[in-house]
Amino acid sequence: MQQTRVVVVGSANMDLVATAPALPRPGETLLGSDFVMVPGGKGANQAVAAVRAGASCAFLGAIGSDAFGVTLKARITAAGVDTGQLRVVYGASGVALVMVGADGENAIMVTPGANAAFTDLTEGELAAVRAADVLVAQLEIPVATVTEAALAARAVGARVILNAAPAQRVPDELLAAVDLLVVNENEALALTGRGRDDPGALLALAPRAVLTLGGDGAWYVERDAEAVYVPAVQVEVVDSTAAGDAFTAALAVAWGEGRDLPAAVRWAAAAGAACVRRLGASVALPRRAEIDQLHAPSA
């Protein structure tokens, strides 16, 4: 089987992760339990997850000229991701402040830093996009950059997956270039006003879509086909921060390898489940053997 070439266009952040028995309410101060500092950002997470799931992957994004930027590039490169086109811009890197409760739920605040400066793709970056089998993008970088990358990928026949997170308006020009839309319920509500009661509403935006529901599984919908429900793989939840990134990356890898999309969603569900068993974002992303192990009982 030929290795899938995934290109991820997105954000890189340093995640500052604190755990506590519960998430604080507005105005409340709580004593936490543990603290870790790990590379994150939806783009970087999905790039690392794609490599661990078995693809070759190039990451296009921007890091700052600060110490966080140095660490981010070193860690992403060490994970096996091609960072040859990763930009370094003067100033601060993106930072995510992540609070995790004992039940695995989280609250996240992101300051974009260098990610906001990732605009106007260079010829080298566009060449990387055109070499992809699958392009994966999210919305933590300027939407104009995502649109430019998606149009370049579509022009050469590469598949385009948009993980429309965080929730925001997506321009028609970008949607027209998307082959597969991946959203959670909050993002679906923001885009269509409908949630799990009507996953098919997403098909007004893209020809195929996946609606993820965390521990309640996922729906796969496609125009002119019946919706497919995929149950979640039940595991003990420690931290759900990067579960969606593991899911999206595994979905891209499986689709690029030739699995039909319902089967790819089932494999991606196992990747998401494997991810939530550990604390942190990039450090929790599962390797292919872990995904296969959890997927096997339902295969």
PDB file of C-alpha atoms in Angstrom:
ATOM      1  CA  MET A   1       0.000   0.000   0.000  1.00  0.00           C
ATOM      2  CA  GLN A   2       1.395   3.384  -1.020  1.00  0.00           C
ATOM      3  CA  GLN A   3       1.879   5.849   1.823  1.00  0.00           C
ATOM      4  CA  THR A   4      -0.623   8.687   1.787  1.00  0.00           C
ATOM      5  CA  ARG A   5       0.788  12.201   1.446  1.00  0.00           C
ATOM      6  CA  VAL A   6      -1.097  14.548   3.769  1.00  0.00           C
ATOM      7  CA  VAL A   7      -0.464  18.294   3.885  1.00  0.00           C
ATOM      8  CA  VAL A   8      -1.829  20.177   6.880  1.00  0.00           C
ATOM      9  CA  VAL A   9      -2.332  23.935   6.705  1.00  0.00           C
ATOM     10  CA  GLY A  10      -3.013  25.364  10.133  1.00  0.00           C
ATOM     11  CA  SER A  11      -1.970  26.650  13.516  1.00  0.00           C
ATOM     12  CA  ALA A  12       0.859  25.845  15.892  1.00  0.00           C
ATOM     13  CA  ASN A  13       0.567  26.818  19.562  1.00  0.00           C
ATOM     14  CA  MET A  14       2.318  26.114  22.789  1.00  0.00           C
ATOM     15  CA  ASP A  15      -0.298  24.518  25.049  1.00  0.00           C
ATOM     16  CA  LEU A  16      -0.137  25.404  28.740  1.00  0.00           C
ATOM     17  CA  VAL A  17      -2.272  22.678  30.312  1.00  0.00           C
ATOM     18  CA  ALA A  18      -3.511  22.674  33.915  1.00  0.00           C
ATOM     19  CA  THR A  19      -5.681  20.002  35.512  1.00  0.00           C
ATOM     20  CA  ALA A  20      -8.125  20.461  38.402  1.00  0.00           C
ATOM     21  CA  PRO A  21     -10.989  18.514  39.995  1.00  0.00           C
ATOM     22  CA  ALA A  22     -13.443  20.754  38.111  1.00  0.00           C
ATOM     23  CA  LEU A  23     -13.375  23.663  35.680  1.00  0.00           C
ATOM     24  CA  PRO A  24     -13.609  27.057  37.399  1.00  0.00           C
ATOM     25  CA  ARG A  25     -16.747  29.135  37.032  1.00  0.00           C
ATOM     26  CA  PRO A  26     -16.401  32.810  35.979  1.00  0.00           C
ATOM     27  CA  GLY A  27     -14.701  34.725  38.788  1.00  0.00           C
ATOM     28  CA  GLU A  28     -13.742  31.549  40.665  1.00  0.00           C
ATOM     29  CA  THR A  29     -10.202  30.523  41.614  1.00  0.00           C
ATOM     30  CA  LEU A  30      -9.437  26.821  42.029  1.00  0.00           C
ATOM     31  CA  LEU A  31      -6.319  24.953  43.087  1.00  0.00           C
ATOM     32  CA  GLY A  32      -5.110  22.775  40.241  1.00  0.00           C
ATOM     33  CA  SER A  33      -3.489  19.358  40.299  1.00  0.00           C
ATOM     34  CA  ASP A  34      -0.881  19.178  37.539  1.00  0.00           C
ATOM     35  CA  PHE A  35       0.670  21.361  34.853  1.00  0.00           C
ATOM     36  CA  VAL A  36       2.330  20.449  31.555  1.00  0.00           C
ATOM     37  CA  MET A  37       3.594  22.529  28.630  1.00  0.00           C
ATOM     38  CA  VAL A  38       3.300  20.744  25.297  1.00  0.00           C
ATOM     39  CA  PRO A  39       3.192  21.688  21.605  1.00  0.00           C
ATOM     40  CA  GLY A  40      -0.322  22.009  20.229  1.00  0.00           C
ATOM     41  CA  GLY A  41      -2.523  23.981  17.877  1.00  0.00           C
ATOM     42  CA  LYS A  42      -5.027  22.200  15.674  1.00  0.00           C
ATOM     43  CA  GLY A  43      -2.743  22.280  12.643  1.00  0.00           C
ATOM     44  CA  ALA A  44       0.362  20.974  14.382  1.00  0.00           C
ATOM     45  CA  ASN A  45      -1.664  18.363  16.244  1.00  0.00           C
ATOM     46  CA  GLN A  46      -3.236  17.076  13.046  1.00  0.00           C
ATOM     47  CA  ALA A  47       0.137  16.963  11.287  1.00  0.00           C
ATOM     48  CA  VAL A  48       1.705  14.900  14.071  1.00  0.00           C
ATOM     49  CA  ALA A  49      -1.398  12.709  14.272  1.00  0.00           C
ATOM     50  CA  ALA A  50      -1.262  12.046  10.521  1.00  0.00           C
ATOM     51  CA  VAL A  51       2.342  10.836  10.775  1.00  0.00           C
ATOM     52  CA  ARG A  52       1.556   8.616  13.735  1.00  0.00           C
ATOM     53  CA  ALA A  53      -1.434   7.200  11.846  1.00  0.00           C
ATOM     54  CA  GLY A  54       0.843   6.151   8.995  1.00  0.00           C
ATOM     55  CA  ALA A  55       1.015   9.017   6.486  1.00  0.00           C
ATOM     56  CA  SER A  56       3.843  11.212   5.337  1.00  0.00           C
ATOM     57  CA  CYS A  57       2.955  14.782   6.225  1.00  0.00           C
ATOM     58  CA  ALA A  58       4.111  18.329   5.579  1.00  0.00           C
ATOM     59  CA  PHE A  59       2.950  21.109   7.894  1.00  0.00           C
ATOM     60  CA  LEU A  60       2.418  24.650   6.660  1.00  0.00           C
ATOM     61  CA  GLY A  61       1.989  27.321   9.307  1.00  0.00           C
ATOM     62  CA  ALA A  62       3.809  30.034  11.260  1.00  0.00           C
ATOM     63  CA  ILE A  63       5.660  30.128  14.566  1.00  0.00           C
ATOM     64  CA  GLY A  64       7.111  33.094  16.431  1.00  0.00           C
ATOM     65  CA  SER A  65      10.732  34.073  16.968  1.00  0.00           C
ATOM     66  CA  ASP A  66      10.399  33.397  20.702  1.00  0.00           C
ATOM     67  CA  ALA A  67      11.511  30.410  22.763  1.00  0.00           C
ATOM     68  CA  PHE A  68       8.124  28.767  22.276  1.00  0.00           C
ATOM     69  CA  GLY A  69       8.696  28.880  18.502  1.00  0.00           C
ATOM     70  CA  VAL A  70      12.065  27.139  18.794  1.00  0.00           C
ATOM     71  CA  THR A  71      10.510  24.385  20.900  1.00  0.00           C
ATOM     72  CA  LEU A  72       7.496  24.023  18.629  1.00  0.00           C
ATOM     73  CA  LYS A  73       9.578  23.507  15.491  1.00  0.00           C
ATOM     74  CA  ALA A  74      11.942  21.076  17.211  1.00  0.00           C
ATOM     75  CA  ARG A  75       9.105  18.959  18.608  1.00  0.00           C
ATOM     76  CA  ILE A  76       7.045  18.908  15.391  1.00  0.00           C
ATOM     77  CA  THR A  77      10.120  17.980  13.337  1.00  0.00           C
ATOM     78  CA  ALA A  78      11.113  15.288  15.821  1.00  0.00           C
ATOM     79  CA  ALA A  79       7.657  13.745  15.386  1.00  0.00           C
ATOM     80  CA  GLY A  80       8.500  13.061  11.742  1.00  0.00           C
ATOM     81  CA  VAL A  81       6.601  15.957  10.170  1.00  0.00           C
ATOM     82  CA  ASP A  82       8.172  17.800   7.226  1.00  0.00           C
ATOM     83  CA  THR A  83       8.646  21.374   8.508  1.00  0.00           C
ATOM     84  CA  GLY A  84      10.711  22.601   5.571  1.00  0.00           C
ATOM     85  CA  GLN A  85       8.117  25.254   4.726  1.00  0.00           C
ATOM     86  CA  LEU A  86       7.235  26.243   8.306  1.00  0.00           C
ATOM     87  CA  ARG A  87       7.491  30.030   8.627  1.00  0.00           C
ATOM     88  CA  VAL A  88       9.175  31.907  11.447  1.00  0.00           C
ATOM     89  CA  VAL A  89       7.808  35.420  11.971  1.00  0.00           C
ATOM     90  CA  TYR A  90       9.056  38.051  14.386  1.00  0.00           C
ATOM     91  CA  GLY A  91       7.137  38.138  17.649  1.00  0.00           C
ATOM     92  CA  ALA A  92       5.201  35.739  19.827  1.00  0.00           C
ATOM     93  CA  SER A  93       4.103  32.226  18.933  1.00  0.00           C
ATOM     94  CA  GLY A  94       0.516  31.168  19.414  1.00  0.00           C
ATOM     95  CA  VAL A  95      -0.379  30.094  22.938  1.00  0.00           C
ATOM     96  CA  ALA A  96      -3.313  28.043  24.233  1.00  0.00           C
ATOM     97  CA  LEU A  97      -4.333  28.118  27.889  1.00  0.00           C
ATOM     98  CA  VAL A  98      -6.028  24.771  28.552  1.00  0.00           C
ATOM     99  CA  MET A  99      -7.921  23.834  31.723  1.00  0.00           C
ATOM    100  CA  VAL A 100      -8.915  20.165  32.121  1.00  0.00           C
ATOM    101  CA  GLY A 101     -11.403  18.864  34.690  1.00  0.00           C
ATOM    102  CA  ALA A 102     -11.406  15.439  36.316  1.00  0.00           C
ATOM    103  CA  ASP A 103     -14.065  14.251  33.864  1.00  0.00           C
ATOM    104  CA  GLY A 104     -11.838  15.061  30.873  1.00  0.00           C
ATOM    105  CA  GLU A 105     -13.821  18.123  29.813  1.00  0.00           C
ATOM    106  CA  ASN A 106     -11.797  21.214  28.990  1.00  0.00           C
ATOM    107  CA  ALA A 107     -11.950  24.963  28.541  1.00  0.00           C
ATOM    108  CA  ILE A 108      -9.460  26.594  26.159  1.00  0.00           C
ATOM    109  CA  MET A 109      -8.388  30.160  25.406  1.00  0.00           C
ATOM    110  CA  VAL A 110      -6.116  30.684  22.399  1.00  0.00           C
ATOM    111  CA  THR A 111      -4.037  33.750  21.547  1.00  0.00           C
ATOM    112  CA  PRO A 112      -3.045  33.371  17.886  1.00  0.00           C
ATOM    113  CA  GLY A 113       0.340  35.151  17.881  1.00  0.00           C
ATOM    114  CA  ALA A 114       2.260  34.196  14.730  1.00  0.00           C
ATOM    115  CA  ASN A 115      -0.687  32.201  13.378  1.00  0.00           C
ATOM    116  CA  ALA A 116      -2.459  35.473  12.537  1.00  0.00           C
ATOM    117  CA  ALA A 117       0.461  36.456  10.298  1.00  0.00           C
ATOM    118  CA  PHE A 118       0.225  33.316   8.164  1.00  0.00           C
ATOM    119  CA  THR A 119      -1.060  34.942   4.970  1.00  0.00           C
ATOM    120  CA  ASP A 120      -0.253  34.994   1.237  1.00  0.00           C
ATOM    121  CA  LEU A 121       1.143  31.531   0.544  1.00  0.00           C
ATOM    122  CA  THR A 122       4.576  31.422  -1.052  1.00  0.00           C
ATOM    123  CA  GLU A 123       5.403  29.415  -4.173  1.00  0.00           C
ATOM    124  CA  GLY A 124       7.141  26.845  -1.984  1.00  0.00           C
ATOM    125  CA  GLU A 125       4.074  26.480   0.209  1.00  0.00           C
ATOM    126  CA  LEU A 126       1.776  26.197  -2.806  1.00  0.00           C
ATOM    127  CA  ALA A 127       4.055  23.559  -4.325  1.00  0.00           C
ATOM    128  CA  ALA A 128       3.733  21.532  -1.109  1.00  0.00           C
ATOM    129  CA  VAL A 129      -0.060  21.809  -1.288  1.00  0.00           C
ATOM    130  CA  ARG A 130      -0.098  20.641  -4.904  1.00  0.00           C
ATOM    131  CA  ALA A 131       1.938  17.554  -3.960  1.00  0.00           C
ATOM    132  CA  ALA A 132      -0.703  16.385  -1.462  1.00  0.00           C
ATOM    133  CA  ASP A 133      -3.048  13.442  -1.772  1.00  0.00           C
ATOM    134  CA  VAL A 134      -5.169  15.008   0.975  1.00  0.00           C
ATOM    135  CA  LEU A 135      -5.133  18.591   2.237  1.00  0.00           C
ATOM    136  CA  VAL A 136      -6.358  19.136   5.804  1.00  0.00           C
ATOM    137  CA  ALA A 137      -7.169  22.617   7.111  1.00  0.00           C
ATOM    138  CA  GLN A 138      -8.852  24.247  10.092  1.00  0.00           C
ATOM    139  CA  LEU A 139      -9.879  27.804  11.010  1.00  0.00           C
ATOM    140  CA  GLU A 140      -7.277  28.876  13.600  1.00  0.00           C
ATOM    141  CA  ILE A 141      -5.396  30.735  10.837  1.00  0.00           C
ATOM    142  CA  PRO A 142      -6.752  33.446   8.501  1.00  0.00           C
ATOM    143  CA  VAL A 143      -9.628  32.091   6.419  1.00  0.00           C
ATOM    144  CA  ALA A 144      -8.161  33.683   3.288  1.00  0.00           C
ATOM    145  CA  THR A 145      -5.072  31.460   3.687  1.00  0.00           C
ATOM    146  CA  VAL A 146      -7.206  28.353   4.099  1.00  0.00           C
ATOM    147  CA  THR A 147      -9.165  29.312   0.981  1.00  0.00           C
ATOM    148  CA  GLU A 148      -6.008  29.861  -1.066  1.00  0.00           C
ATOM    149  CA  ALA A 149      -4.639  26.459  -0.041  1.00  0.00           C
ATOM    150  CA  ALA A 150      -7.956  24.682  -0.691  1.00  0.00           C
ATOM    151  CA  LEU A 151      -8.300  26.175  -4.163  1.00  0.00           C
ATOM    152  CA  ALA A 152      -4.713  25.177  -5.021  1.00  0.00           C
ATOM    153  CA  ALA A 153      -5.350  21.617  -3.857  1.00  0.00           C
ATOM    154  CA  ARG A 154      -8.655  21.358  -5.696  1.00  0.00           C
ATOM    155  CA  ALA A 155      -6.997  22.597  -8.909  1.00  0.00           C
ATOM    156  CA  VAL A 156      -4.712  19.531  -8.992  1.00  0.00           C
ATOM    157  CA  GLY A 157      -7.319  17.017  -7.841  1.00  0.00           C
ATOM    158  CA  ALA A 158      -6.193  16.603  -4.234  1.00  0.00           C
ATOM    159  CA  ARG A 159      -8.913  15.880  -1.686  1.00  0.00           C
ATOM    160  CA  VAL A 160      -9.743  18.742   0.667  1.00  0.00           C
ATOM    161  CA  ILE A 161     -10.873  18.176   4.263  1.00  0.00           C
ATOM    162  CA  LEU A 162     -11.971  21.211   6.258  1.00  0.00           C
ATOM    163  CA  ASN A 163     -12.232  20.867  10.021  1.00  0.00           C
ATOM    164  CA  ALA A 164     -14.335  24.013  10.511  1.00  0.00           C
ATOM    165  CA  ALA A 165     -13.058  24.812  13.995  1.00  0.00           C
ATOM    166  CA  PRO A 166     -13.252  27.106  15.824  1.00  0.00           C
ATOM    167  CA  ALA A 167     -16.814  27.882  14.764  1.00  0.00           C
ATOM    168  CA  GLN A 168     -17.103  30.850  12.435  1.00  0.00           C
ATOM    169  CA  ARG A 169     -18.619  31.821   9.121  1.00  0.00           C
ATOM    170  CA  VAL A 170     -17.028  29.966   6.200  1.00  0.00           C
ATOM    171  CA  PRO A 171     -17.025  31.825   2.869  1.00  0.00           C
ATOM    172  CA  ASP A 172     -18.750  30.239  -0.117  1.00  0.00           C
ATOM    173  CA  GLU A 173     -15.500  30.242  -2.116  1.00  0.00           C
ATOM    174  CA  LEU A 174     -13.869  27.981   0.469  1.00  0.00           C
ATOM    175  CA  LEU A 175     -16.895  25.690   0.833  1.00  0.00           C
ATOM    176  CA  ALA A 176     -16.949  25.175  -2.935  1.00  0.00           C
ATOM    177  CA  ALA A 177     -13.446  23.668  -2.718  1.00  0.00           C
ATOM    178  CA  VAL A 178     -14.202  21.327   0.218  1.00  0.00           C
ATOM    179  CA  ASP A 179     -14.705  17.596  -0.387  1.00  0.00           C
ATOM    180  CA  LEU A 180     -15.358  16.670   3.248  1.00  0.00           C
ATOM    181  CA  LEU A 181     -16.462  18.885   6.129  1.00  0.00           C
ATOM    182  CA  VAL A 182     -15.689  17.776   9.704  1.00  0.00           C
ATOM    183  CA  VAL A 183     -17.408  19.559  12.609  1.00  0.00           C
ATOM    184  CA  ASN A 184     -18.552  18.936  16.154  1.00  0.00           C
ATOM    185  CA  GLU A 185     -22.060  19.748  17.314  1.00  0.00           C
ATOM    186  CA  ASN A 186     -21.291  23.310  18.411  1.00  0.00           C
ATOM    187  CA  GLU A 187     -19.687  24.039  15.061  1.00  0.00           C
ATOM    188  CA  ALA A 188     -22.608  22.467  13.188  1.00  0.00           C
ATOM    189  CA  LEU A 189     -25.047  24.642  15.136  1.00  0.00           C
ATOM    190  CA  ALA A 190     -23.018  27.742  14.291  1.00  0.00           C
ATOM    191  CA  LEU A 191     -22.914  26.867  10.590  1.00  0.00           C
ATOM    192  CA  THR A 192     -26.422  25.527  10.009  1.00  0.00           C
ATOM    193  CA  GLY A 193     -28.474  26.079  13.150  1.00  0.00           C
ATOM    194  CA  ARG A 194     -28.937  22.301  13.383  1.00  0.00           C
ATOM    195  CA  GLY A 195     -27.130  19.694  15.444  1.00  0.00           C
ATOM    196  CA  ARG A 196     -27.386  15.940  15.938  1.00  0.00           C
ATOM    197  CA  ASP A 197     -31.090  16.082  15.154  1.00  0.00           C
ATOM    198  CA  ASP A 198     -30.279  16.879  11.515  1.00  0.00           C
ATOM    199  CA  PRO A 199     -26.700  16.082  10.437  1.00  0.00           C
ATOM    200  CA  GLY A 200     -27.879  16.198   6.837  1.00  0.00           C
ATOM    201  CA  ALA A 201     -28.144  19.988   7.129  1.00  0.00           C
ATOM    202  CA  LEU A 202     -24.371  20.071   6.638  1.00  0.00           C
ATOM    203  CA  LEU A 203     -24.835  18.858   3.078  1.00  0.00           C
ATOM    204  CA  ALA A 204     -25.974  22.341   2.117  1.00  0.00           C
ATOM    205  CA  LEU A 205     -22.345  23.329   2.682  1.00  0.00           C
ATOM    206  CA  ALA A 206     -20.319  20.380   1.346  1.00  0.00           C
ATOM    207  CA  PRO A 207     -20.953  17.141  -0.579  1.00  0.00           C
ATOM    208  CA  ARG A 208     -19.835  15.020   2.404  1.00  0.00           C
ATOM    209  CA  ALA A 209     -19.680  15.751   6.125  1.00  0.00           C
ATOM    210  CA  VAL A 210     -18.884  14.190   9.471  1.00  0.00           C
ATOM    211  CA  LEU A 211     -20.613  15.406  12.617  1.00  0.00           C
ATOM    212  CA  THR A 212     -18.664  14.308  15.683  1.00  0.00           C
ATOM    213  CA  LEU A 213     -20.465  13.936  19.020  1.00  0.00           C
ATOM    214  CA  GLY A 214     -17.642  13.020  21.403  1.00  0.00           C
ATOM    215  CA  GLY A 215     -18.640  10.058  23.542  1.00  0.00           C
ATOM    216  CA  ASP A 216     -21.904   9.763  21.599  1.00  0.00           C
ATOM    217  CA  GLY A 217     -20.197   8.780  18.350  1.00  0.00           C
ATOM    218  CA  ALA A 218     -20.419  10.448  14.940  1.00  0.00           C
ATOM    219  CA  TRP A 219     -22.634  10.769  11.879  1.00  0.00           C
ATOM    220  CA  TYR A 220     -21.352  10.500   8.317  1.00  0.00           C
ATOM    221  CA  VAL A 221     -23.581  12.066   5.669  1.00  0.00           C
ATOM    222  CA  GLU A 222     -23.238  12.247   1.902  1.00  0.00           C
ATOM    223  CA  ARG A 223     -25.461  13.693  -0.780  1.00  0.00           C
ATOM    224  CA  ASP A 224     -27.769  11.099  -2.358  1.00  0.00           C
ATOM    225  CA  ALA A 225     -26.894   8.479   0.284  1.00  0.00           C
ATOM    226  CA  GLU A 226     -28.258   7.371   3.639  1.00  0.00           C
ATOM    227  CA  ALA A 227     -26.674   8.789   6.785  1.00  0.00           C
ATOM    228  CA  VAL A 228     -24.353   6.405   8.646  1.00  0.00           C
ATOM    229  CA  TYR A 229     -24.079   6.447  12.441  1.00  0.00           C
ATOM    230  CA  VAL A 230     -20.739   5.383  13.924  1.00  0.00           C
ATOM    231  CA  PRO A 231     -20.759   4.649  17.676  1.00  0.00           C
ATOM    232  CA  ALA A 232     -17.913   5.857  19.874  1.00  0.00           C
ATOM    233  CA  VAL A 233     -15.305   3.425  21.132  1.00  0.00           C
ATOM    234  CA  GLN A 234     -15.774   3.338  24.904  1.00  0.00           C
ATOM    235  CA  VAL A 235     -12.645   4.092  26.941  1.00  0.00           C
ATOM    236  CA  GLU A 236     -11.808   5.880  30.187  1.00  0.00           C
ATOM    237  CA  VAL A 237     -11.499   9.596  29.418  1.00  0.00           C
ATOM    238  CA  VAL A 238      -8.525  11.487  30.846  1.00  0.00           C
ATOM    239  CA  ASP A 239      -8.289  14.499  28.499  1.00  0.00           C
ATOM    240  CA  SER A 240     -10.367  15.193  25.380  1.00  0.00           C
ATOM    241  CA  THR A 241      -8.308  18.206  24.200  1.00  0.00           C
ATOM    242  CA  ALA A 242      -6.820  16.640  21.056  1.00  0.00           C
ATOM    243  CA  ALA A 243      -9.445  13.973  20.346  1.00  0.00           C
ATOM    244  CA  GLY A 244     -10.929  15.901  17.441  1.00  0.00           C
ATOM    245  CA  ASP A 245      -7.490  16.424  15.912  1.00  0.00           C
ATOM    246  CA  ALA A 246      -6.644  12.724  16.180  1.00  0.00           C
ATOM    247  CA  PHE A 247     -10.016  11.910  14.598  1.00  0.00           C
ATOM    248  CA  THR A 248      -9.606  14.331  11.677  1.00  0.00           C
ATOM    249  CA  ALA A 249      -6.046  13.249  10.905  1.00  0.00           C
ATOM    250  CA  ALA A 250      -6.885   9.545  11.019  1.00  0.00           C
ATOM    251  CA  LEU A 251      -9.880  10.181   8.785  1.00  0.00           C
ATOM    252  CA  ALA A 252      -7.628  11.884   6.226  1.00  0.00           C
ATOM    253  CA  VAL A 253      -5.111   9.038   6.329  1.00  0.00           C
ATOM    254  CA  ALA A 254      -7.731   6.306   6.000  1.00  0.00           C
ATOM    255  CA  TRP A 255      -9.516   8.073   3.134  1.00  0.00           C
ATOM    256  CA  GLY A 256      -6.205   8.689   1.376  1.00  0.00           C
ATOM    257  CA  GLU A 257      -5.369   4.986   1.695  1.00  0.00           C
ATOM    258  CA  GLY A 258      -8.549   4.085  -0.179  1.00  0.00           C
ATOM    259  CA  ARG A 259     -11.015   3.119   2.569  1.00  0.00           C
ATOM    260  CA  ASP A 260     -14.585   4.140   1.896  1.00  0.00           C
ATOM    261  CA  LEU A 261     -15.649   7.022   4.100  1.00  0.00           C
ATOM    262  CA  PRO A 262     -17.914   5.132   6.545  1.00  0.00           C
ATOM    263  CA  ALA A 263     -15.027   2.740   7.199  1.00  0.00           C
ATOM    264  CA  ALA A 264     -12.627   5.671   7.488  1.00  0.00           C
ATOM    265  CA  VAL A 265     -14.909   7.301  10.066  1.00  0.00           C
ATOM    266  CA  ARG A 266     -14.943   4.089  12.123  1.00  0.00           C
ATOM    267  CA  TRP A 267     -11.142   3.971  12.129  1.00  0.00           C
ATOM    268  CA  ALA A 268     -11.017   7.684  12.994  1.00  0.00           C
ATOM    269  CA  ALA A 269     -13.370   7.048  15.934  1.00  0.00           C
ATOM    270  CA  ALA A 270     -10.846   4.557  17.302  1.00  0.00           C
ATOM    271  CA  ALA A 271      -8.108   7.194  16.924  1.00  0.00           C
ATOM    272  CA  GLY A 272     -10.150   9.720  18.888  1.00  0.00           C
ATOM    273  CA  ALA A 273     -10.791   7.176  21.622  1.00  0.00           C
ATOM    274  CA  ALA A 274      -7.116   6.241  21.847  1.00  0.00           C
ATOM    275  CA  CYS A 275      -6.225   9.917  22.226  1.00  0.00           C
ATOM    276  CA  VAL A 276      -8.465  10.709  25.204  1.00  0.00           C
ATOM    277  CA  ARG A 277      -6.746   8.126  27.397  1.00  0.00           C
ATOM    278  CA  ARG A 278      -3.737  10.407  28.021  1.00  0.00           C
ATOM    279  CA  LEU A 279      -3.217  13.975  29.271  1.00  0.00           C
ATOM    280  CA  GLY A 280      -2.090  16.622  26.803  1.00  0.00           C
ATOM    281  CA  ALA A 281      -2.504  17.375  23.126  1.00  0.00           C
ATOM    282  CA  SER A 282       0.343  16.311  20.833  1.00  0.00           C
ATOM    283  CA  VAL A 283       1.758  13.897  23.430  1.00  0.00           C
ATOM    284  CA  ALA A 284      -1.558  12.025  23.520  1.00  0.00           C
ATOM    285  CA  LEU A 285      -1.929  11.517  19.767  1.00  0.00           C
ATOM    286  CA  PRO A 286      -2.060   7.769  19.066  1.00  0.00           C
ATOM    287  CA  ARG A 287       0.135   5.674  16.817  1.00  0.00           C
ATOM    288  CA  ARG A 288      -1.294   3.392  14.144  1.00  0.00           C
ATOM    289  CA  ALA A 289      -0.951   0.236  16.230  1.00  0.00           C
ATOM    290  CA  GLU A 290      -3.004   1.796  19.058  1.00  0.00           C
ATOM    291  CA  ILE A 291      -5.710   2.828  16.604  1.00  0.00           C
ATOM    292  CA  ASP A 292      -5.819  -0.632  15.054  1.00  0.00           C
ATOM    293  CA  GLN A 293      -6.030  -2.243  18.484  1.00  0.00           C
ATOM    294  CA  LEU A 294      -9.111  -0.249  19.470  1.00  0.00           C
ATOM    295  CA  HIS A 295     -10.634  -0.561  16.004  1.00  0.00           C
ATOM    296  CA  ALA A 296     -10.243  -4.336  15.779  1.00  0.00           C
ATOM    297  CA  PRO A 297     -13.234  -5.311  17.974  1.00  0.00           C
ATOM    298  CA  SER A 298     -15.600  -3.264  15.800  1.00  0.00           C
ATOM    299  CA  ALA A 299     -13.948  -3.947  12.440  1.00  0.00           C
TER     300      ALA A 299
END
